[in-house]
Short mmCIF file of C-alpha atoms and ligand atoms in Angstrom, two decimals:
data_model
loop_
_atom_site.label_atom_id
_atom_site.label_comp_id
_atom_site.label_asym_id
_atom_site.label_seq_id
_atom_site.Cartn_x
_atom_site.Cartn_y
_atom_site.Cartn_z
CA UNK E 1 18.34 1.95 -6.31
CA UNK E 2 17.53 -0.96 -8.11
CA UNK E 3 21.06 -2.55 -7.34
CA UNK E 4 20.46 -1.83 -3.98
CA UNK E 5 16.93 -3.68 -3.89
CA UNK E 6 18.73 -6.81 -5.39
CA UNK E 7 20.91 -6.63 -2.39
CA UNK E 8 18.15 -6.74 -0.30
CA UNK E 9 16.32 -9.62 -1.55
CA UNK E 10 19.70 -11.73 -1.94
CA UNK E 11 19.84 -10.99 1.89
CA UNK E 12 16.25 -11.96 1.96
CA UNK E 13 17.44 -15.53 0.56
CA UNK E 14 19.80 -15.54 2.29
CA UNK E 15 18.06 -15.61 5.55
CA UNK E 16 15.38 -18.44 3.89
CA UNK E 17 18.15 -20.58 3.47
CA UNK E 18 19.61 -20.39 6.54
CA UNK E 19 16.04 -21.13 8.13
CA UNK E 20 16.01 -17.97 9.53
CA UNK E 21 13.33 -16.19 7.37
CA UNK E 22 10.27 -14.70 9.86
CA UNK E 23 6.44 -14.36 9.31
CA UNK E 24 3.83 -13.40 10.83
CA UNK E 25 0.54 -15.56 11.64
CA UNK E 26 -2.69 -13.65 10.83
CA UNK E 27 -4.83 -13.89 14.08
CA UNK E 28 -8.96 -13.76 14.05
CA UNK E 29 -9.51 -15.20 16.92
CA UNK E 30 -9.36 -13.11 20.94
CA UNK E 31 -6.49 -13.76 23.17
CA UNK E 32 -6.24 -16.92 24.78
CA UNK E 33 -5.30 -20.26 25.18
CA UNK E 34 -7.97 -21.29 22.30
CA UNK E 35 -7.16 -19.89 18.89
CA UNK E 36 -8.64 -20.25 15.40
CA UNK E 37 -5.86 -20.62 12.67
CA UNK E 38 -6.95 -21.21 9.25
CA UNK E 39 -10.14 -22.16 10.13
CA UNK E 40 -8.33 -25.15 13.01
CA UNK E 41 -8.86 -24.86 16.59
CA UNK E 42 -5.34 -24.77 18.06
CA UNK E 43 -4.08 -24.65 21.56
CA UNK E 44 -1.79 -21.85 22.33
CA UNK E 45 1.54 -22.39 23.83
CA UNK E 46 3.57 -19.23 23.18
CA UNK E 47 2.01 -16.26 24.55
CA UNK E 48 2.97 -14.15 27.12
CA UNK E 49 -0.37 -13.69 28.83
CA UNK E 50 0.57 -15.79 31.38
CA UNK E 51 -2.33 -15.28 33.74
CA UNK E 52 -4.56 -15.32 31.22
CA UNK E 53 -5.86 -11.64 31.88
CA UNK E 54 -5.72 -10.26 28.34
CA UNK E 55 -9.53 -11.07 27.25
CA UNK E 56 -10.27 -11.36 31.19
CA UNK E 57 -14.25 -9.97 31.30
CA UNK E 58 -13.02 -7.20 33.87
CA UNK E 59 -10.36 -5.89 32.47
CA UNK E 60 -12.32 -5.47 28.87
CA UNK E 61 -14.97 -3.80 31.14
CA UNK E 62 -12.91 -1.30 32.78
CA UNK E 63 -11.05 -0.25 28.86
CA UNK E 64 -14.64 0.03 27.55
CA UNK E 65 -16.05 1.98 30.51
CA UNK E 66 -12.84 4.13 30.22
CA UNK E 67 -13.50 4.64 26.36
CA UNK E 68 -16.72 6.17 27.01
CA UNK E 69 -15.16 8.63 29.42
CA UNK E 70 -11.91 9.37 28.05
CA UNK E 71 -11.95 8.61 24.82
CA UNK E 72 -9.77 6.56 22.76
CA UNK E 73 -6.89 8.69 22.30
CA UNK E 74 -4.53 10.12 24.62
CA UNK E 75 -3.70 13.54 22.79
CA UNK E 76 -0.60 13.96 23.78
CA UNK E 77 2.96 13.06 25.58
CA UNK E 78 2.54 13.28 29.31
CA UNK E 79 4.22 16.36 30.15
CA UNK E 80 1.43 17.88 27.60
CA UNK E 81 -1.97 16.85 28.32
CA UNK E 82 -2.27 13.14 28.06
CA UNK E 83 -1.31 12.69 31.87
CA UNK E 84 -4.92 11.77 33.28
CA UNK E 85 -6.22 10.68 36.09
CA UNK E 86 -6.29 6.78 34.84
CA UNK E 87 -2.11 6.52 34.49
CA UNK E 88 -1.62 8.77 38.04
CA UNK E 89 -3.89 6.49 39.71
CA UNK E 90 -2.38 3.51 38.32
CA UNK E 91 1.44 5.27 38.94
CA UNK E 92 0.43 5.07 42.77
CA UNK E 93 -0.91 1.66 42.45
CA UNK E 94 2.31 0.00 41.00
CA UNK E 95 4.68 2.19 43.22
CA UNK E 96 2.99 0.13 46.07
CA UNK E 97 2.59 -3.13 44.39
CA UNK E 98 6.50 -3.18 43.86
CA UNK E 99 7.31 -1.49 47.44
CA UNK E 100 8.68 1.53 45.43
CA UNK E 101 8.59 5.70 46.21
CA UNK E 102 7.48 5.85 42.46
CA UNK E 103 6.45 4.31 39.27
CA UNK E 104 6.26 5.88 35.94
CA UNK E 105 4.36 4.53 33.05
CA UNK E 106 6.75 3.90 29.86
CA UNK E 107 4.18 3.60 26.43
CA UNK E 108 6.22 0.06 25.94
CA UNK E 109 8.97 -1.75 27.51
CA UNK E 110 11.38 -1.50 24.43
CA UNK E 111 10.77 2.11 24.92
CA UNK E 112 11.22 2.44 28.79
CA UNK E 113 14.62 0.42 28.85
CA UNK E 114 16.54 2.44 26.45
CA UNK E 115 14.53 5.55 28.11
CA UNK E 116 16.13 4.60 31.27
CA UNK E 117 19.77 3.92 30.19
CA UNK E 118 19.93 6.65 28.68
CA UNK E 119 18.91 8.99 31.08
CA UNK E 120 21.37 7.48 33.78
CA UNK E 121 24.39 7.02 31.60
CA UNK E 122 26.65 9.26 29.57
CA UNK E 123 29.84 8.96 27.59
CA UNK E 124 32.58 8.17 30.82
CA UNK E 125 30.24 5.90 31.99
CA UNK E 126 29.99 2.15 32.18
CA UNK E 127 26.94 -0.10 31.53
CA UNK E 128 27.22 -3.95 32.24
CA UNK E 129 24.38 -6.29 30.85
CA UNK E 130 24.24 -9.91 30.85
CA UNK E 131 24.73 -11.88 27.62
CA UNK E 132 21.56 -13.42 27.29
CA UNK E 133 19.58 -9.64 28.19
CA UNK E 134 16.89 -8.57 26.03
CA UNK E 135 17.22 -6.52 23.13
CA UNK E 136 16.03 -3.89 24.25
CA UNK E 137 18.25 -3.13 26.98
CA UNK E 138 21.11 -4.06 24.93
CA UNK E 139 20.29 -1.48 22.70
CA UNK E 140 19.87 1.06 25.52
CA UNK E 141 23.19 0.22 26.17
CA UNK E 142 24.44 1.12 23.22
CA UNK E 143 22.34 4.34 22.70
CA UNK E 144 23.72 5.75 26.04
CA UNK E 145 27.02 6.11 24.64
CA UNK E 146 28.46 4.43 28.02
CA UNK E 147 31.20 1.43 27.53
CA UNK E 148 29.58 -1.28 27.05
CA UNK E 149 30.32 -4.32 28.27
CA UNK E 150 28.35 -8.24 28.20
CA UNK E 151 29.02 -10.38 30.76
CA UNK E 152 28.87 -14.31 30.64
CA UNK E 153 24.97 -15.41 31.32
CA UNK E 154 24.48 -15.17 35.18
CA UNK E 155 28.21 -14.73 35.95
CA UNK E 156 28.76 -12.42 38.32
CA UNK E 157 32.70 -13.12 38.76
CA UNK E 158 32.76 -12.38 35.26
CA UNK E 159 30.90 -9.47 35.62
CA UNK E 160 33.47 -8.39 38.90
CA UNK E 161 36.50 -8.66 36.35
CA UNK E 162 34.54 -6.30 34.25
CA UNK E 163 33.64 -3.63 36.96
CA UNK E 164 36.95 -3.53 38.60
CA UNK E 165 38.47 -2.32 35.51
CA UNK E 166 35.10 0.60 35.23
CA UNK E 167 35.23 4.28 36.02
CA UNK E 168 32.39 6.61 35.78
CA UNK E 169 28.58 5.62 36.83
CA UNK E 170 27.80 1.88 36.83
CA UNK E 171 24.94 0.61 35.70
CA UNK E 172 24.22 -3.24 35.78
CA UNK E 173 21.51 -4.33 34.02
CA UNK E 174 20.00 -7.56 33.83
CA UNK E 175 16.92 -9.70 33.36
CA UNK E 176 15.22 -10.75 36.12
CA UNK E 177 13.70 -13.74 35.04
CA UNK E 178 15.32 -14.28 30.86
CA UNK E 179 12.85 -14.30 28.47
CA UNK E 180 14.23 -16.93 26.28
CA UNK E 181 15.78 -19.14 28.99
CA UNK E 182 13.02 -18.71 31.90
CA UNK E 183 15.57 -19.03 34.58
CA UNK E 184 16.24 -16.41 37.09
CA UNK E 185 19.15 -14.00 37.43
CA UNK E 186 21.47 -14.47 40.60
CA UNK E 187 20.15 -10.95 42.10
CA UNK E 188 21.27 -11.49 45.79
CA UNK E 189 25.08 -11.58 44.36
CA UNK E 190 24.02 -8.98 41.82
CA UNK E 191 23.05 -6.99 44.40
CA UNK E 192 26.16 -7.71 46.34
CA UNK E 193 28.46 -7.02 43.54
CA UNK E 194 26.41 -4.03 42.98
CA UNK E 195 27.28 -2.87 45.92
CA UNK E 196 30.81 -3.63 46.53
CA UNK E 197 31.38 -1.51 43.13
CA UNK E 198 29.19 1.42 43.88
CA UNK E 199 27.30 0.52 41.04
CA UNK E 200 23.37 1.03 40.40
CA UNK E 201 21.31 -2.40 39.56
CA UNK E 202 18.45 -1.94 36.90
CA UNK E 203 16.59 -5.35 36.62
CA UNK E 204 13.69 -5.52 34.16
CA UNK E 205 11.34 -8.21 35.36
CA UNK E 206 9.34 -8.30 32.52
CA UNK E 207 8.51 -12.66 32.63
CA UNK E 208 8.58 -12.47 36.68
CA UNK E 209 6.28 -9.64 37.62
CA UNK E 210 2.78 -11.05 38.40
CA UNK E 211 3.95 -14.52 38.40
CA UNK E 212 6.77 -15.02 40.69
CA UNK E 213 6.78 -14.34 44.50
CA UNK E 214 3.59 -14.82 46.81
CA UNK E 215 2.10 -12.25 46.42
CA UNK E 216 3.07 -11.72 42.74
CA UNK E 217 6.36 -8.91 43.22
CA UNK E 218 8.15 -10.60 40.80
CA UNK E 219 11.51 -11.48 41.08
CA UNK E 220 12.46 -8.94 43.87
CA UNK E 221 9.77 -10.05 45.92
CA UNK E 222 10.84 -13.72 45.74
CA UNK E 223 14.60 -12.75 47.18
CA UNK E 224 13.51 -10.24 49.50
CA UNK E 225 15.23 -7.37 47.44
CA UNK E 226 14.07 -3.50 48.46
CA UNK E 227 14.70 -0.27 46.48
CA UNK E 228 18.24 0.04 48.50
CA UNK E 229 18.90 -3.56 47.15
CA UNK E 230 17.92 -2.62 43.48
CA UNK E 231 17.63 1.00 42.89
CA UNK E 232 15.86 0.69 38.80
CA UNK E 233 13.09 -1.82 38.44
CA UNK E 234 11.45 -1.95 35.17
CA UNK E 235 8.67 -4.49 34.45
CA UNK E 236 5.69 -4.77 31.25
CA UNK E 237 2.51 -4.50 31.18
CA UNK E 238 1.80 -6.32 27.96
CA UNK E 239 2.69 -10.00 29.63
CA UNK E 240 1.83 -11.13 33.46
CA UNK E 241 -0.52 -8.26 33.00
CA UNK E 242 -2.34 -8.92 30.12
CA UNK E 243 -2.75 -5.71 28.84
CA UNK E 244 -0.28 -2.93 27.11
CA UNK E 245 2.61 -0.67 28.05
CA UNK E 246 5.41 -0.67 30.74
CA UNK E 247 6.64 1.03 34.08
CA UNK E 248 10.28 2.02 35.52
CA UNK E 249 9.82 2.27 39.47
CA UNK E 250 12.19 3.43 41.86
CA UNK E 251 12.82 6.62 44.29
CA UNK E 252 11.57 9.81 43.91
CA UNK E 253 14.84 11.10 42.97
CA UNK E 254 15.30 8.47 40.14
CA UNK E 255 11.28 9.50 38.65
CA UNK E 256 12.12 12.56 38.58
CA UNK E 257 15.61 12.37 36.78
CA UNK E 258 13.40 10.10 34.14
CA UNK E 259 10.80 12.70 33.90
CA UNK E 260 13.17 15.49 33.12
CA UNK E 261 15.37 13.32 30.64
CA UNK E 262 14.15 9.92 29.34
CA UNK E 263 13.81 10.97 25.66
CA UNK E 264 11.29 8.17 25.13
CA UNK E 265 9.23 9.25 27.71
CA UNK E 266 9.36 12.65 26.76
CA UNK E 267 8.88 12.39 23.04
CA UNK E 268 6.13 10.29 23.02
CA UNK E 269 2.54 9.41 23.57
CA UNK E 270 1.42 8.67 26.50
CA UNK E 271 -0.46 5.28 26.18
CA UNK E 272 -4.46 5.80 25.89
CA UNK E 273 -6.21 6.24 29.53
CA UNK E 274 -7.93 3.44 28.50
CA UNK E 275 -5.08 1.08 28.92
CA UNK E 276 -4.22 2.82 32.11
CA UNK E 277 -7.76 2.06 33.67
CA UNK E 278 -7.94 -2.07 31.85
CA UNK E 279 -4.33 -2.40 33.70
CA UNK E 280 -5.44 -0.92 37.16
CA UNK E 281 -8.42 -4.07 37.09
CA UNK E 282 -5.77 -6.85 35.93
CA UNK E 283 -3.87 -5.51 38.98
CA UNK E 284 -6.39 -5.97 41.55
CA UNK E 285 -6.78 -9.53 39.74
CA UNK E 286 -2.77 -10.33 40.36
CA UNK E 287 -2.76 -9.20 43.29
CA UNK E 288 -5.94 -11.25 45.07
CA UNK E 289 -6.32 -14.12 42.43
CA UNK E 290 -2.84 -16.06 44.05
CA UNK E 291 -4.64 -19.47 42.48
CA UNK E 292 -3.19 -18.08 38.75
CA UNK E 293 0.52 -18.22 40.36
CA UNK E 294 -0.21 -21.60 41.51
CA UNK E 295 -2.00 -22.89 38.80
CA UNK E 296 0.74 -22.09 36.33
CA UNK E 297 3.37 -23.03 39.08
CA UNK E 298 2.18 -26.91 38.69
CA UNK E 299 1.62 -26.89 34.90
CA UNK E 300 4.50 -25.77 34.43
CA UNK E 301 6.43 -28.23 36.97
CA UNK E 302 4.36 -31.04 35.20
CA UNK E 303 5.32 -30.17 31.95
CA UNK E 304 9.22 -30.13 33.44
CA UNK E 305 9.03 -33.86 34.83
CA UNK E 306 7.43 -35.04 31.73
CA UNK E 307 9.82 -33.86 29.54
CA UNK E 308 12.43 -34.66 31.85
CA UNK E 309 11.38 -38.51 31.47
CA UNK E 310 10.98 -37.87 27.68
CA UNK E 311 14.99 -37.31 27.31
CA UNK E 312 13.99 -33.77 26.49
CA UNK E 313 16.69 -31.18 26.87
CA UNK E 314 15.33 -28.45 29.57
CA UNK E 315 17.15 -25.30 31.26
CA UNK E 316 17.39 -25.05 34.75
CA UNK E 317 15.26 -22.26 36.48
CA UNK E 318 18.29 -21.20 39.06
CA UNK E 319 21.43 -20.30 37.52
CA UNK E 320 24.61 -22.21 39.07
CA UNK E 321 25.55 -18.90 40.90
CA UNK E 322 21.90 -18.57 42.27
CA UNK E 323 21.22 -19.67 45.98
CA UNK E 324 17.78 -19.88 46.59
CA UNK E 325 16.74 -19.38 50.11
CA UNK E 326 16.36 -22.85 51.04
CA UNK E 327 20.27 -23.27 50.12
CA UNK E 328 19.76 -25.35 46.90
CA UNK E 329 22.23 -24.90 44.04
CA UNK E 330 21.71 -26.64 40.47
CA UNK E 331 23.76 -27.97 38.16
CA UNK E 332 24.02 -26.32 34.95
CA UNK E 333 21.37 -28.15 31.80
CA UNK E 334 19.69 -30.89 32.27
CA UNK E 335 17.40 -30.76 35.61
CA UNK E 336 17.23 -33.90 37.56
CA UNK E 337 13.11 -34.46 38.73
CA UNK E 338 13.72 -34.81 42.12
CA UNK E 339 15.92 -32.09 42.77
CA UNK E 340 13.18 -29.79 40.70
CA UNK E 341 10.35 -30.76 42.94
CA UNK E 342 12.43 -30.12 45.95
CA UNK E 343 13.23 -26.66 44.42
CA UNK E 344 9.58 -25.67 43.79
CA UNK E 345 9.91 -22.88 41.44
CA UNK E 346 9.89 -21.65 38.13
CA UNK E 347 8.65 -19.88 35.60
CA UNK E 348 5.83 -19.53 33.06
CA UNK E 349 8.86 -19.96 30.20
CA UNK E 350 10.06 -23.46 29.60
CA UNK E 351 12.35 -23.74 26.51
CA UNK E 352 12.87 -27.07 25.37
CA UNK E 353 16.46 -26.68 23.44
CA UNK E 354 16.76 -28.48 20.29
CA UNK E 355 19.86 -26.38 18.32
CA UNK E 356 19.58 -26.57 14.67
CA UNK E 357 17.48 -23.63 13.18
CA UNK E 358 15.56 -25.80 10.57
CA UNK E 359 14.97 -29.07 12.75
CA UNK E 360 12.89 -26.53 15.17
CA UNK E 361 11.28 -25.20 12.57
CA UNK E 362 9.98 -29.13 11.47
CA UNK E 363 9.25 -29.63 15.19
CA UNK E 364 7.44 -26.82 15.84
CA UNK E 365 5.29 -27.55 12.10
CA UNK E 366 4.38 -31.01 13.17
CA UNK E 367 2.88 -29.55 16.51
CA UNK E 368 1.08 -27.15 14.72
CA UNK E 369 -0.83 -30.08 12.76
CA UNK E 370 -0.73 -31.93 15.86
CA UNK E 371 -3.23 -28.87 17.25
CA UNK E 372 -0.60 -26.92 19.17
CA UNK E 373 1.05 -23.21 18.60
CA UNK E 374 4.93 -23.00 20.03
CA UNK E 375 7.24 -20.83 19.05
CA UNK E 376 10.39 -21.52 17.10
CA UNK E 377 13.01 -19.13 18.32
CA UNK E 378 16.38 -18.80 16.39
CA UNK E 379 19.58 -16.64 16.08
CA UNK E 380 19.74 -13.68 16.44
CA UNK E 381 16.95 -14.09 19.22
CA UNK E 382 18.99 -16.38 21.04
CA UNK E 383 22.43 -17.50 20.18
CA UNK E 384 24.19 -19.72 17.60
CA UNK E 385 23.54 -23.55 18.38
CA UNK E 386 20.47 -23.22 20.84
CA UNK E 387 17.75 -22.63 18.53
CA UNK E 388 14.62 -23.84 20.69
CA UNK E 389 11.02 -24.48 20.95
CA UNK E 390 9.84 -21.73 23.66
CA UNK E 391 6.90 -23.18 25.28
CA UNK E 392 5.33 -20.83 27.88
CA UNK E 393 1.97 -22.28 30.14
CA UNK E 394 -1.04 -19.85 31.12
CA UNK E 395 -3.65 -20.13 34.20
CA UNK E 396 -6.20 -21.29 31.64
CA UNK E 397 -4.02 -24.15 30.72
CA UNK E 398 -5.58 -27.31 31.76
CA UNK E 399 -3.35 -30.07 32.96
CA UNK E 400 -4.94 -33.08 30.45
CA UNK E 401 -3.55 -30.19 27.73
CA UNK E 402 0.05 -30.25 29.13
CA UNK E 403 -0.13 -33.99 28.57
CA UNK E 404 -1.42 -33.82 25.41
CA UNK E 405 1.14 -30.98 24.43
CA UNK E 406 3.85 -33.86 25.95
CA UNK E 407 2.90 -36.73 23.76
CA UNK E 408 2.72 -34.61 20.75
CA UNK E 409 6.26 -33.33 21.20
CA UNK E 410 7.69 -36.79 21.77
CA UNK E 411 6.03 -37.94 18.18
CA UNK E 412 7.23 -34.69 16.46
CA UNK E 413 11.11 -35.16 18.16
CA UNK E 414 10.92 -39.04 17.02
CA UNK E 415 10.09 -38.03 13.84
CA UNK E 416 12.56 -35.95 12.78
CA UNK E 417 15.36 -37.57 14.16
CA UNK E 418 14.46 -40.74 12.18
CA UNK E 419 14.29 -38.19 9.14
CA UNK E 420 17.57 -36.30 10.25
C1 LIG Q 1 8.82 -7.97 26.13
C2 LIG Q 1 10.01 -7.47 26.83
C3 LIG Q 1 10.35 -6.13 26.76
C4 LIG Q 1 9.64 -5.15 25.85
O1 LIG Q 1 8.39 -4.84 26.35
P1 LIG Q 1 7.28 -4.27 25.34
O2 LIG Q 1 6.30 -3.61 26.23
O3 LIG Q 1 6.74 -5.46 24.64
O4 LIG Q 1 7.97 -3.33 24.42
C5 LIG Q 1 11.41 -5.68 27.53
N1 LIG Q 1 12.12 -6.53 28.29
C6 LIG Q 1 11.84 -7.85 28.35
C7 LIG Q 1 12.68 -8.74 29.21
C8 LIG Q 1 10.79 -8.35 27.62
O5 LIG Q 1 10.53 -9.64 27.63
#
C-alpha cells in the first residue's frame, strides 16, 4: 500500500515537472465575465458561457420559481419518477429548435456521448472519430467495444481509407465545432462520405449550438444539414446555454433505441426539474436575442485581426477540406485578415497556439496579474507540441476589453521570449 502511494506521488512529480500538474481556482464570485480572485477583480476569458446566460436574471428566475414547485431534487432516473413535466416540455422544445422528431435530455454531455455510442455500436462494429474529438466521445468509442479507429483532424479522405476497409454498423463521430481548436468540422463531405459508406454521422455540437447559424442551430443549421443529413446530434447545455446538462436529438426510432439502452441514461438521475425549467428560459433567450450571436461574432473577429497584426499564431475557423457556402477555402494555420473578414465566421473559441507546456503556463500567469483569466491547455487535452492559451469571448464582453486583453498578451509574449 504504502509502496504503491510512493508510486503515486513520484507520478505526481512527475507531472509538476513536466508542467503538466492541474489545480483548481477557488471561485466566490457568480458567473460572468467579472470575477473576484483573491480578493482582484479579473476579467474572464475562458468560460464557456458564451452568451452570457448563466447568471442571466431570467433564467435564475425560472430555477427558483421551479424550486418552489418541484423541489430541488429529482428523485429518481427518468424511467422511475424523475421524468416531469419541466424536461418533457423542454424535450419538445429542443426537438424543434434543432428541426429534430426527438430530443432526449442526457444529465451531462460526458454522459450522453458514451450513452449514445454505446447504444448504437457493438463488438463487429466500427466507430470512426476524428483525432482532435473530445474525450468523451473517444471514450464512448472505446466503451462500445466497436473497432476503433481516429482519423487525421478534418480529413475525410483519411477517414474514406478507414471506412472502406469497415464491416458492421458505422458510426462517424465528430465535433462539430472542436473545442480546443474552435474551427468547424467539414460536415457537408462528412455527410457525403457518410453516405457513400452507409454509415450513421453523430456530431456533438457542443461550442456551436446557440452560437453559430442565424438563428442559433448550431453547426447543422449553418450548412443546411437535416436529420437525413446527420442522423445523431448531440449538443450541451452547460455552454451556449448557460445552464447544466445535455441532449441527443434525432428520429423517433433513434430516442427510442436510447431510451431502451443508453446505460447512462438509464442508470442515472435525471437532472433536477429545476434545470429543466432555467434551460427552457435561456432557450427562448437564444432563440430571439440574435444580437448575442452578433455581438460575440465581432469580438471575436476583432480579437482575430489584432492578433493577426501582433504575429500571434491563430487556427483557422474552416478546415482546408471545408467549403463554406460562399466557395471560400483556407489555408491551413496562420489566417490572413482579409481573407477572415471576407469569410465572416467563427467561433466563440480562439486558441492562440504557443507549444511549450511551461512557456503557456508563464503567459497565461502574467495575464492573470495583468487582470485577465485564460486558460492554459496542455497534453493530454490537446496534443504534444500545441500547448495553447484558449481564449473564448462572451456577449458581455465589451470591445475596449478585447483590446485591453490584446495589449496585455503582446507584453506577456515579449516577455517571455526575451526570458526564453
Ligand atoms: C463540454 C463538452 C462535452 C461534455 O459536456 P458536459 O455536459 O460538460 O459533460 C462533450 N462534448 C464536447 C465537445 C464538449 O465540449
Amino acid at each position: 500500500m504504502t509502496a504503491a502511494f510512493t508510486q503515486l506521488q513520484a507520478n505526481l512529480d512527475a507531472i509538476a515537472q513536466q508542467g503538466l500538474y492541474r489545480s483548481r481556482r477557488v471561485m466566490a464570485s457568480p458567473q460572468g465575465i467579472h470575477l473576484q480572485i483573491d480578493g482582484r477583480h479579473i476579467v474572464n476569458f475562458c468560460s464557456n458561457d458564451y452568451l452570457g446566460l448563466a447568471n442571466h436574471p431570467d433564467v435564475v428566475s425560472a430555477f427558483k420559481t421551479a424550486a418552489d414547485h418541484y423541489g430541488v431534487g429529482s428523485g429518481s432516473a427518468h424511467l422511475i419518477c424523475g421524468h416531469s413535466v419541466a424536461h418533457h416540455a423542454l424535450e419538445e422544445e429542443l426537438a424543434a429548435f434543432t428541426g429534430r422528431d426527438r430530443a432526449l435530455l442526457f444529465s451531462t454531455g460526458y454522459m450522453a456521448n458514451i450513452g449514445v455510442i454505446s447504444a448504437l455500436l457493438s463488438r463487429g462494429d466500427a466507430v470512426f472519430e476524428d483525432r482532435l474529438n473530445h474525450a468523451s466521445l473517444l471514450d464512448g468509442g472505446l466503451l462500445s467495444g466497436a473497432k476503433f479507429k481516429r482519423y487525421a483532424h478534418a480529413d475525410v479522405e483519411n477517414l474514406n481509407v478507414h471506412l472502406k476497409k469497415a464491416s458492421g454498423n458505422k458510426l462517424i463521430v465528430t465535433d462539430g465545432v472542436f473545442s480546443m481548436d474552435g474551427d468547424f468540422a467539414p460536415l457537408q463531405v462528412l455527410t457525403a462520405a457518410a453516405k457513400a459508406n452507409e454509415a450513421w454521422l453523430m456530431v456533438d455540437d457542443a461550442h456551436g449550438l446557440g452560437i453559430i447559424g442565424e438563428h442559433g442551430g448550431g453547426l447543422l443549421e449553418y450548412f443546411k444539414l437535416d436529420q437525413a443529413d446527420v442522423p445523431v446530434l448531440m449538443g450541451t447545455l452547460g455552454k451556449g446555454f448557460g445552464t447544466f446538462g445535455a441532449f441527443v436529438a434525432g428520429s423517433e426510432t433513434l430516442i427510442e433505441t436510447l431510451i431502451q439502452k443508453a446505460r447512462t441514461y438509464i442508470y442515472t438521475t435525471a437532472l433536477p426539474a429545476a434545470v429543466a425549467e432555467a434551460t427552457r428560459a435561456s432557450l427562448k433567450i437564444v432563440i430571439t436575442e440574435s444580437w448575442r450571436r452578433d455581438k460575440l461574432k465581432n469580438l471575436a473577429k476583432r480579437f482575430r485581426l489584432g492578433a493577426a497584426q501582433l504575429g500571434l499564431e491563430l487556427i483557422s475557423p474552416i478546415c482546408a477540406d471545408n467549403l463554406n457556402p460562399a466557395g471560400w477555402v483556407s489555408g491551413s494555420v496562420t489566417q490572413q485578415p482579409e481573407d477572415l473578414a471576407a469569410a465572416n465566421i467563427t467561433s466563440a473559441i480562439q486558441p492562440i497556439i504557443i507549444g511549450d507546456s511551461q512557456r503557456v503556463i508563464e503567459i497565461s500567469n502574467a495575464l492573470l496579474s495583468a487582470g485577465f483569466l485564460v486558460s492554459a491547455i496542455r497534453p493530454p487535452t490537446v496534443p504534444q507540441g500545441s500547448a495553447r492559451l484558449r481564449v473564448t469571448f462572451s456577449a458581455l464582453h465589451e470591445e475596449q476589453q478585447v483590446d485591453q486583453l490584446l495589449d496585455a498578451l503582446d507584453k506577456a509574449m515579449a516577455k517571455h521570449e526575451a526570458q526564453s
